Amino acid sequence: MSPGLRRLALTIHVTFSVGWLGAVASSLVLCVAGLFSENPQTVRSAYLMLELVARFLLIPLGFASLLTGLIQSLGSKWGLFRHYWVIVKLLINLVACGVLLVYRPTFDHLARIATDMQLSEAQVLSLRSSSPVLHASAAVVLLVMATVLSIYKPQGMTSYGQRKRRYERKQKDASVAQLG
Amino acid sequence: MVGPLSSTNSNHDKTPTPRWVKWLGIVAVVLALSFVVMLLFGGSNHGPRRHMPSSGITEPRN
């Protein structure tokens, strides 16, 4: 990948990833509102909005972050499997996307019940659940971890990365020796 | 097969796995085991209704 293209790929990946973190933080706010509000209208609204945020932001941004991360890592000097921090970020992304897909029916179920106008206020208030709060909180922690890893890039090369580096060094020494 | 990326003759200057990776691995394994235990002993249903309080609310009529 040319330097310009690499920079573009990185910019796109960072945009999607930080956007995803923002969407997860927003969904946490909605989950907390849904759990702690005593107003049935607020609870309905929170779970309705949560389903929309999940469908149009959380899931698309999660997969966009995954795809752009794969593309830009393969074109960068860090690679995909050479450094532990990259592998951990990839695993975080895969787990978060997987849990999102598995949790999607819960979002749909909450939204469906929230739109049922035949429910009494007491029944609406009984919808309140800590599960979305727990899942959203865990997602925030994971994505902040991924962000920290991206910036700090802690040391640690995998066996594959070390072999690849040794091979590249040998190639470089060989070509320098040939020129000399 | 001996190739440029084979592991033969390449163990002499291997750097060990960093401590932060080992600790992260331990935490991940503990969390995964806790999840499996929760699934096995907390009931097999992990669908949407598992997370809902038991309020007797049925599916809305369309």
Coordinates of N, CA, C and O in Angstrom, one line a residue, chain A residues 12-152:
Chain A
I12 N -10.0 6.3 7.8 CA -11.3 5.7 7.7 C -11.5 4.7 8.9 O -12.6 4.7 9.6
H13 N -10.5 3.9 9.2 CA -10.7 2.9 10.3 C -10.9 3.7 11.7 O -11.8 3.3 12.5
V14 N -10.1 4.7 11.9 CA -10.2 5.4 13.2 C -11.6 6.1 13.3 O -12.2 6.1 14.3
T15 N -12.0 6.7 12.1 CA -13.3 7.3 12.1 C -14.4 6.4 12.5 O -15.3 6.6 13.4
F16 N -14.4 5.2 11.9 CA -15.5 4.2 12.2 C -15.3 3.7 13.6 O -16.3 3.5 14.3
S17 N -14.1 3.5 14.1 CA -13.9 2.9 15.4 C -14.3 3.9 16.5 O -15.0 3.5 17.5
V18 N -13.9 5.1 16.4 CA -14.2 6.1 17.4 C -15.8 6.4 17.3 O -16.4 6.6 18.4
G19 N -16.3 6.4 16.1 CA -17.7 6.6 16.0 C -18.5 5.5 16.7 O -19.5 5.7 17.3
W20 N -18.0 4.2 16.6 CA -18.6 3.1 17.2 C -18.6 3.3 18.7 O -19.6 3.0 19.4
L21 N -17.4 3.8 19.2 CA -17.3 4.0 20.7 C -18.4 5.0 21.1 O -19.0 4.9 22.2
G22 N -18.5 6.1 20.3 CA -19.5 7.1 20.6 C -20.9 6.5 20.6 O -21.8 6.8 21.5
A23 N -21.2 5.6 19.6 CA -22.6 5.0 19.6 C -22.8 4.1 20.8 O -23.9 4.1 21.3
V24 N -21.8 3.4 21.2 CA -21.9 2.5 22.4 C -22.2 3.4 23.6 O -23.0 3.0 24.5
A25 N -21.4 4.5 23.7 CA -21.6 5.4 24.9 C -23.1 5.9 24.9 O -23.7 6.0 25.9
S26 N -23.6 6.3 23.7 CA -24.9 6.8 23.6 C -25.9 5.7 24.0 O -26.9 6.0 24.7
S27 N -25.7 4.5 23.6 CA -26.6 3.4 23.9 C -26.6 3.2 25.4 O -27.6 2.8 26.0
L28 N -25.4 3.3 26.0 CA -25.3 3.2 27.5 C -26.2 4.2 28.2 O -26.9 3.9 29.1
V29 N -26.2 5.4 27.7 CA -27.1 6.5 28.2 C -28.6 6.0 28.1 O -29.3 6.2 29.1
L30 N -28.9 5.5 27.0 CA -30.3 5.1 26.8 C -30.7 3.9 27.7 O -31.8 3.9 28.3
C31 N -29.7 3.0 27.8 CA -30.0 1.8 28.7 C -30.2 2.3 30.2 O -31.0 1.8 30.9
V32 N -29.3 3.2 30.6 CA -29.4 3.7 32.0 C -30.8 4.5 32.2 O -31.4 4.3 33.2
A33 N -31.1 5.3 31.2 CA -32.4 6.0 31.2 C -33.6 5.0 31.3 O -34.5 5.1 32.1
G34 N -33.5 3.9 30.5 CA -34.5 2.9 30.5 C -34.6 2.2 31.8 O -35.7 1.8 32.3
L35 N -33.5 2.0 32.5 CA -33.4 1.2 33.8 C -33.9 2.0 34.9 O -34.7 1.6 35.8
F36 N -33.5 3.3 35.0 CA -33.7 4.1 36.2 C -34.9 5.1 36.2 O -35.3 5.6 37.2
S37 N -35.4 5.3 35.0 CA -36.5 6.3 34.9 C -37.8 5.7 35.6 O -38.1 4.5 35.4
E38 N -38.5 6.6 36.2 CA -39.8 6.2 36.8 C -41.0 6.6 35.9 O -42.1 6.4 36.2
N39 N -40.6 7.2 34.8 CA -41.6 7.7 33.8 C -41.8 6.7 32.7 O -40.8 6.4 32.0
P40 N -43.0 6.1 32.6 CA -43.2 5.0 31.6 C -42.9 5.5 30.2 O -42.4 4.7 29.4
Q41 N -43.2 6.8 29.9 CA -42.9 7.3 28.5 C -41.4 7.3 28.2 O -41.0 7.0 27.1
T42 N -40.6 7.7 29.3 CA -39.2 7.7 29.1 C -38.6 6.3 28.9 O -37.8 6.1 28.0
V43 N -39.2 5.3 29.6 CA -38.8 3.9 29.4 C -39.1 3.4 28.0 O -38.2 2.8 27.3
R44 N -40.3 3.7 27.6 CA -40.7 3.3 26.2 C -39.7 4.0 25.2 O -39.2 3.3 24.3
S45 N -39.5 5.3 25.3 CA -38.7 6.0 24.4 C -37.3 5.5 24.4 O -36.7 5.3 23.3
A46 N -36.8 5.2 25.6 CA -35.4 4.8 25.7 C -35.2 3.5 24.9 O -34.2 3.3 24.1
Y47 N -36.1 2.5 25.1 CA -35.9 1.2 24.5 C -36.2 1.2 23.0 O -35.7 0.5 22.2
L48 N -37.1 2.2 22.6 CA -37.3 2.4 21.1 C -36.1 2.9 20.5 O -35.7 2.4 19.4
M49 N -35.5 4.0 21.1 CA -34.3 4.6 20.5 C -33.1 3.6 20.5 O -32.3 3.6 19.6
L50 N -33.1 2.8 21.6 CA -32.0 1.8 21.7 C -32.0 0.9 20.5 O -30.9 0.5 19.9
E51 N -33.2 0.4 20.1 CA -33.3 -0.5 18.9 C -32.8 0.2 17.7 O -32.1 -0.4 16.8
L52 N -33.1 1.5 17.5 CA -32.7 2.2 16.3 C -31.2 2.5 16.3 O -30.5 2.3 15.3
V53 N -30.7 2.8 17.5 CA -29.2 3.0 17.6 C -28.5 1.7 17.3 O -27.5 1.7 16.6
A54 N -29.0 0.6 17.8 CA -28.4 -0.7 17.5 C -28.4 -1.0 16.0 O -27.4 -1.4 15.4
R55 N -29.6 -0.8 15.4 CA -29.7 -1.2 14.0 C -28.9 -0.3 13.1 O -28.3 -0.8 12.1
F56 N -28.9 1.0 13.3 CA -28.3 1.9 12.3 C -26.9 2.4 12.7 O -26.2 3.0 11.9
L57 N -26.5 2.2 13.9 CA -25.2 2.6 14.3 C -24.3 1.5 14.9 O -23.2 1.2 14.3
L58 N -24.8 0.8 15.9 CA -23.9 -0.1 16.6 C -23.4 -1.2 15.7 O -22.2 -1.5 15.6
I59 N -24.3 -1.9 15.0 CA -24.0 -3.0 14.2 C -23.2 -2.6 12.9 O -22.1 -3.1 12.7
P60 N -23.7 -1.6 12.2 CA -22.9 -1.2 11.0 C -21.5 -0.7 11.3 O -20.5 -1.0 10.7
L61 N -21.4 0.2 12.4 CA -20.1 0.7 12.7 C -19.2 -0.4 13.2 O -18.0 -0.3 12.9
G62 N -19.7 -1.3 13.9 CA -18.9 -2.4 14.4 C -18.2 -3.2 13.3 O -17.0 -3.4 13.3
F63 N -19.1 -3.5 12.3 CA -18.5 -4.3 11.2 C -17.7 -3.4 10.3 O -16.7 -3.9 9.7
A64 N -18.0 -2.2 10.2 CA -17.1 -1.3 9.4 C -15.8 -1.1 10.0 O -14.7 -1.1 9.4
S65 N -15.7 -1.0 11.4 CA -14.5 -1.0 12.1 C -13.7 -2.2 11.9 O -12.4 -2.2 11.6
L66 N -14.3 -3.4 11.9 CA -13.7 -4.7 11.7 C -13.1 -4.8 10.3 O -11.9 -5.1 10.1
L67 N -13.9 -4.4 9.3 CA -13.4 -4.6 7.9 C -12.3 -3.6 7.6 O -11.3 -4.0 7.0
T68 N -12.4 -2.3 8.0 CA -11.4 -1.4 7.7 C -10.1 -1.6 8.5 O -9.0 -1.4 8.1
G69 N -10.3 -2.2 9.7 CA -9.1 -2.6 10.5 C -8.3 -3.7 9.8 O -7.1 -3.6 9.8
L70 N -9.0 -4.7 9.3 CA -8.4 -5.8 8.6 C -7.6 -5.2 7.4 O -6.4 -5.5 7.1
I71 N -8.3 -4.3 6.6 CA -7.7 -3.8 5.4 C -6.4 -3.0 5.7 O -5.4 -3.2 5.1
Q72 N -6.6 -2.1 6.7 CA -5.4 -1.2 6.9 C -4.3 -1.9 7.6 O -3.1 -1.6 7.4
S73 N -4.6 -2.9 8.4 CA -3.5 -3.6 9.1 C -2.7 -4.4 8.1 O -1.5 -4.5 8.3
L74 N -3.3 -5.0 7.1 CA -2.6 -5.8 6.2 C -1.7 -5.0 5.3 O -0.7 -5.4 4.8
G75 N -2.0 -3.7 5.2 CA -1.1 -2.8 4.4 C -0.2 -2.0 5.2 O 0.7 -1.3 4.7
S76 N -0.2 -2.1 6.5 CA 0.7 -1.3 7.4 C 1.9 -2.2 7.9 O 1.9 -3.4 7.7
K77 N 2.9 -1.6 8.5 CA 4.1 -2.3 8.9 C 3.7 -3.2 10.1 O 4.5 -4.1 10.5
W78 N 2.6 -2.9 10.8 CA 2.2 -3.7 12.0 C 1.7 -5.0 11.6 O 1.7 -6.0 12.4
G79 N 1.1 -5.2 10.5 CA 0.5 -6.5 10.1 C -0.7 -6.8 10.9 O -1.2 -6.0 11.7
L80 N -1.2 -8.0 10.7 CA -2.4 -8.5 11.5 C -2.0 -9.4 12.6 O -2.7 -9.5 13.6
F81 N -1.0 -10.2 12.4 CA -0.6 -11.3 13.4 C 0.8 -11.1 13.9 O 1.3 -12.0 14.6
R82 N 1.4 -10.0 13.6 CA 2.8 -9.8 14.1 C 3.0 -9.3 15.5 O 3.9 -9.6 16.2
H83 N 2.0 -8.5 15.9 CA 2.1 -7.9 17.2 C 0.9 -8.2 18.0 O -0.3 -8.3 17.5
Y84 N 1.1 -8.4 19.3 CA 0.0 -8.9 20.2 C -1.1 -7.8 20.3 O -2.2 -8.1 20.4
W85 N -0.7 -6.5 20.3 CA -1.7 -5.5 20.5 C -2.7 -5.5 19.4 O -3.9 -5.3 19.6
V86 N -2.2 -5.8 18.1 CA -3.1 -5.9 17.0 C -4.1 -7.1 17.1 O -5.3 -7.0 16.9
I87 N -3.5 -8.2 17.6 CA -4.3 -9.4 17.7 C -5.4 -9.2 18.8 O -6.6 -9.6 18.6
V88 N -5.0 -8.6 19.9 CA -6.0 -8.3 21.0 C -7.1 -7.4 20.5 O -8.3 -7.6 20.8
K89 N -6.7 -6.4 19.7 CA -7.7 -5.5 19.2 C -8.7 -6.2 18.2 O -9.9 -6.0 18.3
L90 N -8.1 -7.1 17.4 CA -9.0 -7.9 16.5 C -9.9 -8.8 17.3 O -11.1 -8.8 17.0
L91 N -9.4 -9.4 18.4 CA -10.3 -10.3 19.2 C -11.4 -9.4 19.8 O -12.6 -9.9 19.9
I92 N -11.0 -8.3 20.3 CA -12.1 -7.4 21.0 C -13.1 -7.1 20.0 O -14.3 -7.1 20.3
N93 N -12.7 -6.7 18.8 CA -13.7 -6.4 17.7 C -14.6 -7.5 17.4 O -15.8 -7.4 17.3
L94 N -14.0 -8.7 17.2 CA -14.8 -9.9 16.9 C -15.8 -10.2 17.9 O -17.0 -10.5 17.7
V95 N -15.3 -10.2 19.2 CA -16.2 -10.5 20.3 C -17.4 -9.5 20.4 O -18.5 -9.9 20.5
A96 N -17.0 -8.2 20.3 CA -18.1 -7.2 20.4 C -19.1 -7.3 19.3 O -20.3 -7.2 19.5
C97 N -18.6 -7.6 18.1 CA -19.6 -7.7 16.9 C -20.4 -9.0 17.1 O -21.6 -9.0 16.9
G98 N -19.8 -10.0 17.6 CA -20.6 -11.3 17.9 C -21.6 -11.1 18.9 O -22.8 -11.5 18.7
V99 N -21.3 -10.5 20.0 CA -22.3 -10.2 21.1 C -23.4 -9.3 20.6 O -24.6 -9.5 20.9
L100 N -23.0 -8.3 19.8 CA -24.1 -7.4 19.2 C -25.1 -8.2 18.4 O -26.3 -8.0 18.5
L101 N -24.6 -9.1 17.6 CA -25.5 -9.9 16.7 C -26.4 -10.8 17.6 O -27.6 -10.9 17.3
V102 N -25.8 -11.4 18.6 CA -26.6 -12.3 19.5 C -27.6 -11.5 20.3 O -28.7 -11.9 20.6
Y103 N -27.2 -10.2 20.6 CA -28.1 -9.4 21.5 C -29.2 -8.7 20.7 O -30.1 -8.1 21.2
R104 N -29.0 -8.7 19.3 CA -30.0 -8.0 18.5 C -31.5 -8.3 18.8 O -32.3 -7.5 18.8
P105 N -31.8 -9.7 18.9 CA -33.2 -10.0 19.2 C -33.7 -9.4 20.5 O -34.8 -9.1 20.6
T106 N -32.8 -9.1 21.5 CA -33.2 -8.5 22.7 C -33.6 -7.0 22.5 O -34.6 -6.6 23.0
F107 N -32.8 -6.3 21.7 CA -33.2 -5.0 21.3 C -34.5 -5.0 20.6 O -35.4 -4.1 20.9
D108 N -34.7 -5.9 19.7 CA -36.0 -5.9 18.9 C -37.2 -6.2 19.9 O -38.2 -5.6 19.8
H109 N -36.9 -7.1 20.8 CA -38.0 -7.5 21.7 C -38.4 -6.4 22.7 O -39.6 -6.1 22.9
L110 N -37.4 -5.7 23.2 CA -37.6 -4.5 24.0 C -38.4 -3.4 23.3 O -39.4 -2.9 23.8
A111 N -38.0 -3.2 22.0 CA -38.7 -2.2 21.2 C -40.1 -2.6 20.9 O -41.0 -1.7 20.9
R112 N -40.3 -3.9 20.6 CA -41.6 -4.3 20.3 C -42.6 -4.2 21.5 O -43.7 -3.7 21.3
I113 N -42.1 -4.5 22.6 CA -42.9 -4.4 23.8 C -43.2 -2.9 24.2 O -44.3 -2.5 24.6
A114 N -42.1 -2.1 23.9 CA -42.3 -0.7 24.3 C -43.3 0.0 23.4 O -43.9 1.0 23.8
T115 N -43.6 -0.5 22.2 CA -44.6 0.1 21.3 C -46.0 -0.4 21.6 O -46.9 0.0 21.0
D116 N -46.1 -1.4 22.5 CA -47.4 -1.9 22.8 C -48.2 -1.0 23.7 O -47.9 -0.9 24.9
M117 N -49.2 -0.3 23.1 CA -49.9 0.8 23.8 C -50.9 0.2 24.7 O -51.6 0.9 25.5
Q118 N -51.1 -1.1 24.7 CA -52.1 -1.7 25.6 C -51.5 -2.1 26.9 O -52.3 -2.5 27.8
L119 N -50.2 -1.9 27.1 CA -49.6 -2.2 28.4 C -49.9 -1.0 29.3 O -49.9 0.1 29.0
S120 N -50.1 -1.4 30.6 CA -50.3 -0.4 31.6 C -49.0 0.2 32.0 O -47.9 -0.3 31.6
E121 N -49.0 1.3 32.8 CA -47.8 2.0 33.2 C -47.0 1.1 34.0 O -45.7 1.0 33.9
A122 N -47.6 0.3 34.9 CA -46.9 -0.6 35.8 C -46.2 -1.7 34.9 O -45.0 -2.0 35.2
Q123 N -46.8 -2.2 33.9 CA -46.2 -3.2 33.0 C -45.0 -2.6 32.3 O -44.0 -3.2 32.1
V124 N -45.2 -1.3 31.8 CA -44.1 -0.7 31.1 C -42.8 -0.5 32.0 O -41.7 -0.8 31.7
L125 N -43.1 -0.1 33.3 CA -42.0 0.1 34.2 C -41.4 -1.3 34.6 O -40.2 -1.3 34.9
S126 N -42.1 -2.4 34.4 CA -41.5 -3.7 34.7 C -40.6 -4.1 33.6 O -39.9 -5.1 33.7
L127 N -40.6 -3.4 32.5 CA -39.7 -3.7 31.4 C -38.3 -3.4 31.7 O -37.3 -4.0 31.1
R128 N -38.1 -2.5 32.7 CA -36.7 -2.1 33.0 C -35.8 -3.2 33.4 O -36.2 -4.1 34.2
S129 N -34.7 -3.2 32.7 CA -33.8 -4.3 32.9 C -32.3 -3.8 33.0 O -32.0 -2.9 32.3
S130 N -31.6 -4.5 33.8 CA -30.1 -4.1 34.0 C -29.3 -4.8 32.9 O -28.1 -4.4 32.7
S131 N -29.8 -5.8 32.2 CA -29.0 -6.5 31.2 C -28.4 -5.6 30.1 O -27.2 -5.6 29.8
P132 N -29.3 -4.7 29.5 CA -28.7 -3.8 28.5 C -27.6 -2.9 29.1 O -26.6 -2.6 28.4
V133 N -27.8 -2.4 30.3 CA -26.7 -1.6 31.0 C -25.4 -2.4 31.1 O -24.3 -1.8 30.8
L134 N -25.6 -3.6 31.6 CA -24.3 -4.4 31.8 C -23.6 -4.7 30.4 O -22.4 -4.5 30.4
H135 N -24.4 -5.0 29.4 CA -23.7 -5.3 28.1 C -23.1 -4.0 27.5 O -22.0 -4.0 27.0
A136 N -23.8 -2.9 27.6 CA -23.3 -1.6 27.1 C -22.0 -1.2 27.9 O -21.1 -0.7 27.3
S137 N -22.1 -1.3 29.2 CA -20.9 -1.0 30.0 C -19.7 -1.8 29.6 O -18.6 -1.3 29.5
A138 N -19.9 -3.1 29.5 CA -18.8 -4.0 29.1 C -18.3 -3.6 27.7 O -17.1 -3.6 27.5
A139 N -19.2 -3.2 26.8 CA -18.7 -2.8 25.4 C -17.9 -1.5 25.5 O -16.9 -1.4 24.8
V140 N -18.3 -0.6 26.4 CA -17.5 0.7 26.5 C -16.1 0.3 27.0 O -15.1 0.9 26.5
V141 N -16.0 -0.5 28.0 CA -14.7 -0.9 28.6 C -13.9 -1.5 27.5 O -12.7 -1.2 27.3
L142 N -14.4 -2.4 26.7 CA -13.7 -3.1 25.7 C -13.2 -2.1 24.6 O -12.0 -2.2 24.2
L143 N -14.1 -1.2 24.2 CA -13.7 -0.3 23.1 C -12.7 0.7 23.6 O -11.8 1.2 22.9
V144 N -12.8 1.1 24.9 CA -11.7 2.0 25.4 C -10.4 1.3 25.5 O -9.4 1.9 25.1
M145 N -10.5 0.0 25.8 CA -9.2 -0.8 25.9 C -8.6 -0.8 24.5 O -7.4 -0.7 24.3
A146 N -9.4 -1.0 23.5 CA -8.9 -1.1 22.1 C -8.3 0.2 21.7 O -7.3 0.3 21.0
T147 N -8.9 1.3 22.1 CA -8.4 2.7 21.8 C -7.0 2.9 22.5 O -6.1 3.4 21.8
V148 N -6.9 2.5 23.7 CA -5.7 2.6 24.5 C -4.6 1.8 23.8 O -3.4 2.3 23.6
L149 N -4.9 0.6 23.4 CA -3.9 -0.3 22.7 C -3.5 0.4 21.4 O -2.3 0.3 21.0
S150 N -4.4 1.0 20.7 CA -4.0 1.7 19.4 C -3.0 2.8 19.6 O -2.2 3.0 18.7
I151 N -3.2 3.5 20.7 CA -2.3 4.7 20.9 C -1.0 4.2 21.5 O 0.1 4.6 21.0
Y152 N -1.0 3.4 22.5 CA 0.2 3.0 23.2 C 1.0 1.9 22.5 O 2.2 1.8 22.7

